[in-house]
XYZ file of C-alpha atoms in Angstrom:
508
model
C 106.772 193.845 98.212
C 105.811 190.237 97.169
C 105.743 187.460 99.346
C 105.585 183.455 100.164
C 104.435 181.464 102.580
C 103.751 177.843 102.527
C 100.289 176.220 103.366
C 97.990 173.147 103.253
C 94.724 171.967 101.847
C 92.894 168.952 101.959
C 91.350 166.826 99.624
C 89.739 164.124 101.154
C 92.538 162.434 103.737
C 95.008 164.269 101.006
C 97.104 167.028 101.634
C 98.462 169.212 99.084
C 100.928 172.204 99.185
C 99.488 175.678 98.547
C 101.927 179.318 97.703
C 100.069 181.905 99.691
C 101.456 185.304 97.803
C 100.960 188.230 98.975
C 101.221 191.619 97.507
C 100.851 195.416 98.738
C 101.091 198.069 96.008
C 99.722 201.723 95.858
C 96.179 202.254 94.626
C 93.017 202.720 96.443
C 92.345 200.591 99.573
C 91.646 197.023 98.772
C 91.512 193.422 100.270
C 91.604 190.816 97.193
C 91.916 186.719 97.459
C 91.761 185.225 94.432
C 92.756 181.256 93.508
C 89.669 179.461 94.183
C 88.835 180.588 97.842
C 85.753 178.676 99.226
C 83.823 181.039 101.617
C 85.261 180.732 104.714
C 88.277 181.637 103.040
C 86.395 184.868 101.461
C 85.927 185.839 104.955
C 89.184 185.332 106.476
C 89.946 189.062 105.109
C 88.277 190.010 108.253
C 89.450 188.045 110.945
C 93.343 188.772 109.611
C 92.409 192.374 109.106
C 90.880 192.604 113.146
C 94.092 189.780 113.974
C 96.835 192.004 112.775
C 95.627 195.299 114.547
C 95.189 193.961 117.739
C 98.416 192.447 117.796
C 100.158 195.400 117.395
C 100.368 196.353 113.891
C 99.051 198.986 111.819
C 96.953 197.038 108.676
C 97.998 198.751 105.543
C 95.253 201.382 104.011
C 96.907 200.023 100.331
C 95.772 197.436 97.455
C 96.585 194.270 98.822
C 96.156 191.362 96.887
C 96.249 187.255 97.751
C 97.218 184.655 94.841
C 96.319 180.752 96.185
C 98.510 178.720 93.629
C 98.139 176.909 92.170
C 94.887 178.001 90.968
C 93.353 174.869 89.696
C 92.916 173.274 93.168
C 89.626 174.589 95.226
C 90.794 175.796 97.908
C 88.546 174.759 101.851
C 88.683 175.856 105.322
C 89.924 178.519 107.734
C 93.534 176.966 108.174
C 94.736 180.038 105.459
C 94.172 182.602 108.377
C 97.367 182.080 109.194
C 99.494 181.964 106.138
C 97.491 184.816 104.736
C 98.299 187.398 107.758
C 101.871 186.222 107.918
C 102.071 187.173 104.208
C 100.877 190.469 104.595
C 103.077 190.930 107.623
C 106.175 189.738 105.379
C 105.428 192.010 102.729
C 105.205 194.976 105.430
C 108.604 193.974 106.401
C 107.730 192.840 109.555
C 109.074 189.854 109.607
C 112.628 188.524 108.387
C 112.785 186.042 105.932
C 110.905 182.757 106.586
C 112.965 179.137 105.331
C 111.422 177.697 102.026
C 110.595 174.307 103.721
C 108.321 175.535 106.522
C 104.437 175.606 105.875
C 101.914 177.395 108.483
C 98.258 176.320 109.395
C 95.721 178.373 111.733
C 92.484 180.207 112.345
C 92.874 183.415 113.704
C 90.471 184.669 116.152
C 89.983 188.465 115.446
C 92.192 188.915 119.023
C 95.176 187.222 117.211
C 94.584 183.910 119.062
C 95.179 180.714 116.902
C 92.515 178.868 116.548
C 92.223 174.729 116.364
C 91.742 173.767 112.466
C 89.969 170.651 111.367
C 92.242 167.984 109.358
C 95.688 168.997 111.187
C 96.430 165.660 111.557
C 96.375 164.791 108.028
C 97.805 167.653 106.663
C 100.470 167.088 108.411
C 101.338 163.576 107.479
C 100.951 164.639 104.236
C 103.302 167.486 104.253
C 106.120 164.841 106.034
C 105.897 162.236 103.325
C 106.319 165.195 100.599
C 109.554 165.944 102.420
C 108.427 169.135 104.752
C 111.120 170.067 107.169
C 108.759 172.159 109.533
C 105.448 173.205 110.260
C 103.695 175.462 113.417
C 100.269 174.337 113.645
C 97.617 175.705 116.777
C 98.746 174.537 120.351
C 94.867 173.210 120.008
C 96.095 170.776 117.584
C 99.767 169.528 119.362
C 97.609 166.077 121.455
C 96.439 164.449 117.545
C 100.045 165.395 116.334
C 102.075 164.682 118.792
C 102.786 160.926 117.494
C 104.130 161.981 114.613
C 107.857 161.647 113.518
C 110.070 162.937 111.245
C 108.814 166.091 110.942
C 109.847 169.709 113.357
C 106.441 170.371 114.665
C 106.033 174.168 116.229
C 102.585 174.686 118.629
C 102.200 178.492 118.507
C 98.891 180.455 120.418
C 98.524 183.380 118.770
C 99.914 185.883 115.933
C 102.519 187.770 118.395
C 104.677 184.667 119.538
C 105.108 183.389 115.635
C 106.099 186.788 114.892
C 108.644 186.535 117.722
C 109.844 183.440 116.762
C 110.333 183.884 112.693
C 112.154 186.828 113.743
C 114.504 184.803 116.268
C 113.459 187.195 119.347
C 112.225 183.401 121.000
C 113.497 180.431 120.130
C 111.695 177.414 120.609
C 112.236 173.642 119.944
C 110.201 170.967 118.150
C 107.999 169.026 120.105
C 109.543 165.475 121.210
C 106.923 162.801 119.550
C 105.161 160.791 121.950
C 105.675 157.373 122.212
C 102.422 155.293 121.208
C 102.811 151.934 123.486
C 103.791 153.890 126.327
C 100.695 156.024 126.171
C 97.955 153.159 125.517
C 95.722 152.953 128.236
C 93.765 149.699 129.236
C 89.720 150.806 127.776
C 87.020 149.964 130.899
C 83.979 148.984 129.434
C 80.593 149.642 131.188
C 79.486 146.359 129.874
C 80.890 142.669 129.791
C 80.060 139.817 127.661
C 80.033 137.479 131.145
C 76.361 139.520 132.107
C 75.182 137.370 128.989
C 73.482 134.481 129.876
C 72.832 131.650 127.220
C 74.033 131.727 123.326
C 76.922 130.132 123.256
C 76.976 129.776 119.661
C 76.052 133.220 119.054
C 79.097 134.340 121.341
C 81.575 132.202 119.698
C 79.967 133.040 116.217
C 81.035 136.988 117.201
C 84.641 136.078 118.858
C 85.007 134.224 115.318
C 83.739 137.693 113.689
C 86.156 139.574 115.669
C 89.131 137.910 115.204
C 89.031 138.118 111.894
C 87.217 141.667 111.046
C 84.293 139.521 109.592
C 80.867 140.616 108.842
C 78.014 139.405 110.516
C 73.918 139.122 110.503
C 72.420 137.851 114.196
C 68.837 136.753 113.284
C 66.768 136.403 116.280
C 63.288 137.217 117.592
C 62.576 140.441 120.221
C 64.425 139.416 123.622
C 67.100 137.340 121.894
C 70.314 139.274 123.340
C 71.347 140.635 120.065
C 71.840 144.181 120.530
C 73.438 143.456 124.283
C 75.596 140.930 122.634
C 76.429 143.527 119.818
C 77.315 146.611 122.492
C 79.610 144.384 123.949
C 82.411 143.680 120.559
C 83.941 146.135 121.885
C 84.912 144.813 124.861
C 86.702 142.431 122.946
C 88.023 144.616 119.691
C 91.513 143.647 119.327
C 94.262 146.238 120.453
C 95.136 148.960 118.113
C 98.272 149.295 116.248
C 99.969 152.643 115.632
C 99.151 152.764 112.076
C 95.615 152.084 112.673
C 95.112 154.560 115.445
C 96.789 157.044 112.929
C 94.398 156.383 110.092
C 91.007 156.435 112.551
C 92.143 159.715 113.798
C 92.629 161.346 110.496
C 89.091 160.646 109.742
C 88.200 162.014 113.293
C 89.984 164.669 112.318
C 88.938 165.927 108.673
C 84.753 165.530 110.157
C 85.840 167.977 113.448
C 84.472 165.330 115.899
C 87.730 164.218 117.538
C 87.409 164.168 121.121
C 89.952 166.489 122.831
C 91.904 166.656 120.052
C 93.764 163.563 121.007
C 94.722 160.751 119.388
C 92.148 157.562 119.548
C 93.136 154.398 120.939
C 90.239 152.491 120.837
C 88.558 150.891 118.051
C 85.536 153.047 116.783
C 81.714 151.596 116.933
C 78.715 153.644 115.351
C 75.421 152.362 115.670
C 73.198 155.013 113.227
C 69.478 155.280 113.450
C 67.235 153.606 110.703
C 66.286 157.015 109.501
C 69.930 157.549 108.304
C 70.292 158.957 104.785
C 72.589 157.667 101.800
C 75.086 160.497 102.129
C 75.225 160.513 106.186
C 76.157 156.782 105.736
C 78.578 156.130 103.337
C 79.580 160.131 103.171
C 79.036 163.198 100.765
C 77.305 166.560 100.982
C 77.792 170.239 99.743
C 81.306 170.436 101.814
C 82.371 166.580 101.868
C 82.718 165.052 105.183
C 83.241 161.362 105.778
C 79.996 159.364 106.408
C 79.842 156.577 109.320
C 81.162 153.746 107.375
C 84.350 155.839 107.207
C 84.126 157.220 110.918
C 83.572 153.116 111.250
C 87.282 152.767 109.729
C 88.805 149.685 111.635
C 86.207 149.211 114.225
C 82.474 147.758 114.116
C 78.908 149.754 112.095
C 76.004 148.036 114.034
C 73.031 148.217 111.855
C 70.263 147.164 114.541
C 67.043 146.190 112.908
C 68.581 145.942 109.611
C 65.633 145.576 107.184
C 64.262 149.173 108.970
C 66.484 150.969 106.776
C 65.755 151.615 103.783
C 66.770 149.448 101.000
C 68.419 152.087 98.625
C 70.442 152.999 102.064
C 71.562 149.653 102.921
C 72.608 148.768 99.041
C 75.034 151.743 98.827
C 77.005 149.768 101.821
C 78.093 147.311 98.958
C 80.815 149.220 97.587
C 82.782 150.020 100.599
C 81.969 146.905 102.138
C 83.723 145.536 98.963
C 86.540 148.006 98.068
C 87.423 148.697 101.481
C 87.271 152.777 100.940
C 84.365 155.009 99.316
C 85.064 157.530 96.490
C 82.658 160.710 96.056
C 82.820 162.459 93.154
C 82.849 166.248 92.508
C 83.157 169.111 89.895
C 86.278 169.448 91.055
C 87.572 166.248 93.189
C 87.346 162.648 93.765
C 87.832 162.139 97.500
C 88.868 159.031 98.829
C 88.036 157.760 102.976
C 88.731 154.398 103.774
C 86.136 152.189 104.890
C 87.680 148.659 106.927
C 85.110 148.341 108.964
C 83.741 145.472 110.267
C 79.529 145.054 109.603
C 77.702 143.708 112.140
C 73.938 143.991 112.030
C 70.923 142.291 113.142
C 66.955 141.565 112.472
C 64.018 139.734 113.212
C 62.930 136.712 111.051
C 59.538 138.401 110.498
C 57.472 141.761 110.675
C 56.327 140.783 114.125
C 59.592 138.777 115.050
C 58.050 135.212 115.807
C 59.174 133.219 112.532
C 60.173 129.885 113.952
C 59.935 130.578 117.616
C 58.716 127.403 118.890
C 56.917 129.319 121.870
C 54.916 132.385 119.731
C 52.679 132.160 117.525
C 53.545 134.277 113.888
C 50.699 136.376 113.050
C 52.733 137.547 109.183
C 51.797 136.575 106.437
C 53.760 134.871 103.660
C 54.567 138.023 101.906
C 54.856 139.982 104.626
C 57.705 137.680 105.551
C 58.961 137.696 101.615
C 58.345 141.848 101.513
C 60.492 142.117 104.648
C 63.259 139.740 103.792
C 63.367 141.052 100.884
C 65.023 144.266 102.029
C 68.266 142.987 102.356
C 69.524 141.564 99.065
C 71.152 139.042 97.666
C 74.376 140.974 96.607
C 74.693 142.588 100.082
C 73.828 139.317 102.136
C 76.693 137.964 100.346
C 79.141 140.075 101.563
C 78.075 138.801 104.622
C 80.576 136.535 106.195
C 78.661 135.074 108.978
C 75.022 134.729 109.320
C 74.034 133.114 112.854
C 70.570 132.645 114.881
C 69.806 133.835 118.204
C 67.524 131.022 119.637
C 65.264 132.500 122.644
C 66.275 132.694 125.953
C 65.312 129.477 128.006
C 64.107 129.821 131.815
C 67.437 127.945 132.831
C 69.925 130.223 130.929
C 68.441 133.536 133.519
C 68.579 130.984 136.803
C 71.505 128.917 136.281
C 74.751 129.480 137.837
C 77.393 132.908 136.501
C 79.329 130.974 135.017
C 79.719 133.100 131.293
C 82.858 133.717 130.262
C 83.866 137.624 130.412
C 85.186 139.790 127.984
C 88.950 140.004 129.012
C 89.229 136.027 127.945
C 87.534 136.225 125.006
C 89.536 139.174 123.691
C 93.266 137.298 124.516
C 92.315 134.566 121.945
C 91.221 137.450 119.500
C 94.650 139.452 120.471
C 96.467 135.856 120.072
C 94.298 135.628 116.363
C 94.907 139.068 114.960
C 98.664 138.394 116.713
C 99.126 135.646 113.789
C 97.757 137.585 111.039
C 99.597 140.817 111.742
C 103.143 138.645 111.530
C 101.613 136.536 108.718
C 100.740 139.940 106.164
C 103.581 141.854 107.652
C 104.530 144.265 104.815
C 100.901 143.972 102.901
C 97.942 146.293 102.604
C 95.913 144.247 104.977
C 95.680 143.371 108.825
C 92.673 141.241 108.918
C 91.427 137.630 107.703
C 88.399 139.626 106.095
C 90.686 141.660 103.888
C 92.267 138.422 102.036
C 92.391 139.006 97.991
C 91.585 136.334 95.862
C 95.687 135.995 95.474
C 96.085 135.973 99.117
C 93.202 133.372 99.757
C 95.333 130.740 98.068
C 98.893 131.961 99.488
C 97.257 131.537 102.879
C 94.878 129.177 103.460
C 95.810 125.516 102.831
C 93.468 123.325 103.459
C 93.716 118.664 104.772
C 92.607 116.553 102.119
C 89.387 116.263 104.395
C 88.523 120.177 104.747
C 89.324 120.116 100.712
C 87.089 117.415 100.103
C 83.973 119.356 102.422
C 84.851 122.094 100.786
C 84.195 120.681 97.014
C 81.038 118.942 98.371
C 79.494 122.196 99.966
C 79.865 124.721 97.147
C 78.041 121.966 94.665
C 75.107 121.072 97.796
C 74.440 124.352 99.164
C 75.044 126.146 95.780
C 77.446 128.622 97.164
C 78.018 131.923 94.795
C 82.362 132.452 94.207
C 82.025 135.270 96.871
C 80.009 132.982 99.235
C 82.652 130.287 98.574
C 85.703 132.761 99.294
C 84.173 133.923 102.243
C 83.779 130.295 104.595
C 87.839 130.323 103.172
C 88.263 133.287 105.167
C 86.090 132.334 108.220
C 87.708 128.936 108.629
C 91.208 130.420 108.365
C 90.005 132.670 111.046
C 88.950 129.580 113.087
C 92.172 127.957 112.772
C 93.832 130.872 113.996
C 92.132 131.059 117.230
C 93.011 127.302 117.060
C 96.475 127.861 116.939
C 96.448 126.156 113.363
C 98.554 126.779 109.948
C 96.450 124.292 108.009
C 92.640 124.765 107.794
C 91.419 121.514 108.839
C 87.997 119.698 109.196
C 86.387 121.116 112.037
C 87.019 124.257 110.797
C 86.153 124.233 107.686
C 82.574 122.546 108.713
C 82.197 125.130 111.852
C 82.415 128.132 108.646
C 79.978 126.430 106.791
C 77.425 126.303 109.789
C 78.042 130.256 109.549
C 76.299 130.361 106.060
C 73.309 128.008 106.028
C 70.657 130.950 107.362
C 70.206 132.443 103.768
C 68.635 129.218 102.720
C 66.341 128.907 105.531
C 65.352 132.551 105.724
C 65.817 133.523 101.978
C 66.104 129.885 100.408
């Protein structure tokens, strides 16, 4: 007897519908997938063979065969378990008909337990804008889909209570989707930006930064604050929307490193080691997994001694940084992750970190200062929005009074900000000031005759590239947001330039 049953693979954050047929017809003994089965799909033969005896049933001794169609997608992970042992159990007549529009995903355990699958989340929202009616996915999997309408999800534990429910011996409801805003919890931070004492302009350089999703380069000698002033954006990381929280997870999700299986409501922030490679970074490998610019997806990638990288790492960052989403190329796929995130790095002036500092004495050499420079380049600084100096600590910065402003203020005029450019691209493929096309840029940022006529007068002075140019557009309209502003004006316009006079007196 030949059977159906409806499953998912994923390609990338993609999920596409897979036929799981099954066949049992006499000849010798035999266990056969065929359909371009990775090889933890090979081996599933084993874990649905042990799953379906000790539930209860009696594995056929016959030739049993297992077409994946279509054929000409490659087939990844153990979420076929599942489909395949229902499909043998269908064509044993053991279980009554199953409804064309319901698709199945699960690891079996060789016990019949099912098993939490990597990518649920995805493959789910997938399968609901392709018009599935139902799905059962692992009980491990209900907290990352539980958000999600418009679809009947079904948590099953293991291969007897499916059985019992396809053949209507137990009936059980969907689960009732949570609702996100009522489940949003308040984030504590460890760490505030009112312990930071001194650099004012480097604070309000970053609360500029973060309003907007803007990149930025903090330039400093050892001591400066900038890593404690970098651990703390997230303090102030605007709230997440739905849609956001949605696409982070799926990422979380398809790389098996989502905490609890849960849905995430805070903004993501890596902070990789220098030794990184290319492929850990921007993503890749034998099986494709997201790299940290992806698992970076609408929150911060702090890059802390930037020039310690190494070079050929930092210039594959240009692309995403760019595009806004990587693309790795296979045999047999292009995979696409998004990559929104917002860059924020830092780095000495010098080898030895003393370049400038009025109170230490630089013992580099000229082209030790021009070798180490050198490492970040001119196409990547570029893509820098905002490049700001940390000046050294003075003695009456640590003794004066606590008076720093904390985190919870700063981040209400960022909420405010992002407030004003979530209603101002409602209905476009952006959320941020960063994101702003070229079309967008002159939709949305109107400038006074003043800021105009700065404007014309910096790009021929400072000899600003078009991408340099486009970029103190998007910082001032940032500025005038936390201003409260529709029209760019003077101030700032002139406070976005200040952001990108350091490349000409570091790399000038």
């Amino acid at each position: 007897m030949l059977s159906k049953i409806n499953t998912c693979v994923l390609q990338g954050l993609e999920g596409y519908g897979v036929n799981v047929e099954s066949d049992i017809s006499n000849g010798l003994p035999s266990f056969n997938i065929v359909g371009l089965p990775d090889t933890a799909i090979k081996e599933s033969k084993e874990r649905v063979r042990s799953a379906i005896s000790n539930s209860g049933y009696r594995f056929p001794m016959n030739r049993i065969t297992i077409n994946l169609s279509p054929a000409s997608i490659r087939k990844e992970g153990s979420q076929l378990d599942l489909p395949i042992a229902l499909g043998i159990l269908n064509s044993m007549g053991k279980i009554n008909n199953i409804e064309e529009n319901t698709f199945f995903i699960g690891e079996l355990s060789l016990n019949g337990d099912i098993k939490h699958v990597e990518g649920a989340l995805p493959m789910v929202i997938s399968l609901r804008e392709k018009g599935v009616k139902n799905i059962f996915i692992p009980v491990d999997n209900l907290e990352e889909c539980s958000y999600i309408e418009g679809i009947n999800i079904f948590p099953v534990k293991d291969l007897v209570e499916i059985i019992e429910i396809l053949n209507k011996r137990m009936v059980v409801k969907p689960i009732k989707a949570k609702n996100f805003k009522e489940n949003m919890h308040k984030e504590e931070y460890m760490v505030d930006f009112s312990e930071v004492k001194g650099q004012e302009t480097l604070k309000r350089a970053v609360e500029v930064a973060v309003a907007g999703g803007h990149n930025i380069l903090i330039i400093g000698p050892p001591g400066s604050g900038k890593t404690m002033i970098a651990k703390r954006i997230p303090s102030i990381m605007p709230d997440l929307s739905f849609e956001e929280a949605l696409e982070i997870t799926q990422i979380y999700s398809v790389s098996g490193i989502i905490e609890v299986d849960k849905l995430i409501k805070s903004r993501p922030f890596r902070s990789p080691h220098h030794t990184i490679s290319k492929t850990a970074l921007v993503g890749g490998g034998r099986i494709p997994k997201p790299g940290e610019v992806s698992l970076s997806h609408y929150g911060v990638l702090f890059l802390d001694e930037m020039p310690e990288f190494s070079k050929k790492t930092l210039e594959v960052l240009r692309q995403p940084m760019e595009d806004g989403e990587i693309l790795i190329s296979r045999a047999n796929a292009n995979l696409r992750y998004p990559s929104k995130f917002m860059l924020v790095a830092s780095m000495n002036p010098c080898p030895c970190g003393y370049y400038g500092d009025p109170k230490h004495e630089c013992r580099c050499s000229q082209n030790q200062i021009d070798h180490y420079l050198n490492k970040i380049s001119g196409p990547l600084l570029d893509r820098i929005d905002i490049q700001i100096e940390a000046n050294p600590i003075e003695y009456k910065d640590l003794q004066g009074k606590d008076n720093s402003e904390g985190s919870r203020n700063i981040k209400e005029r960022v909420n405010r900000a992002r407030k004003l450019q979530n209603n101002r691209y409602e209905g476009l493929n952006f959320f941020s000031n960063s994101q702003l096309t070229n079309k967008a840029i002159k939709k949305y940022c109107s400038f006074t005759n003043e800021a105009e006529n700065l404007l014309k007068n910096s790009f021929d002075s400072l000899g600003l590239s078009a991408r340099a140019y486009n970029k103190i557009i998007k910082v001032s309209r940032t500025i005038a947001d936390l201003d409260g502003k529709d029209i760019i004006e003077i101030n700032h316009l002139a406070e976005a330039i200040q952001y990108r006079n350091l490349d000409r007196k570091f790399w000038g």
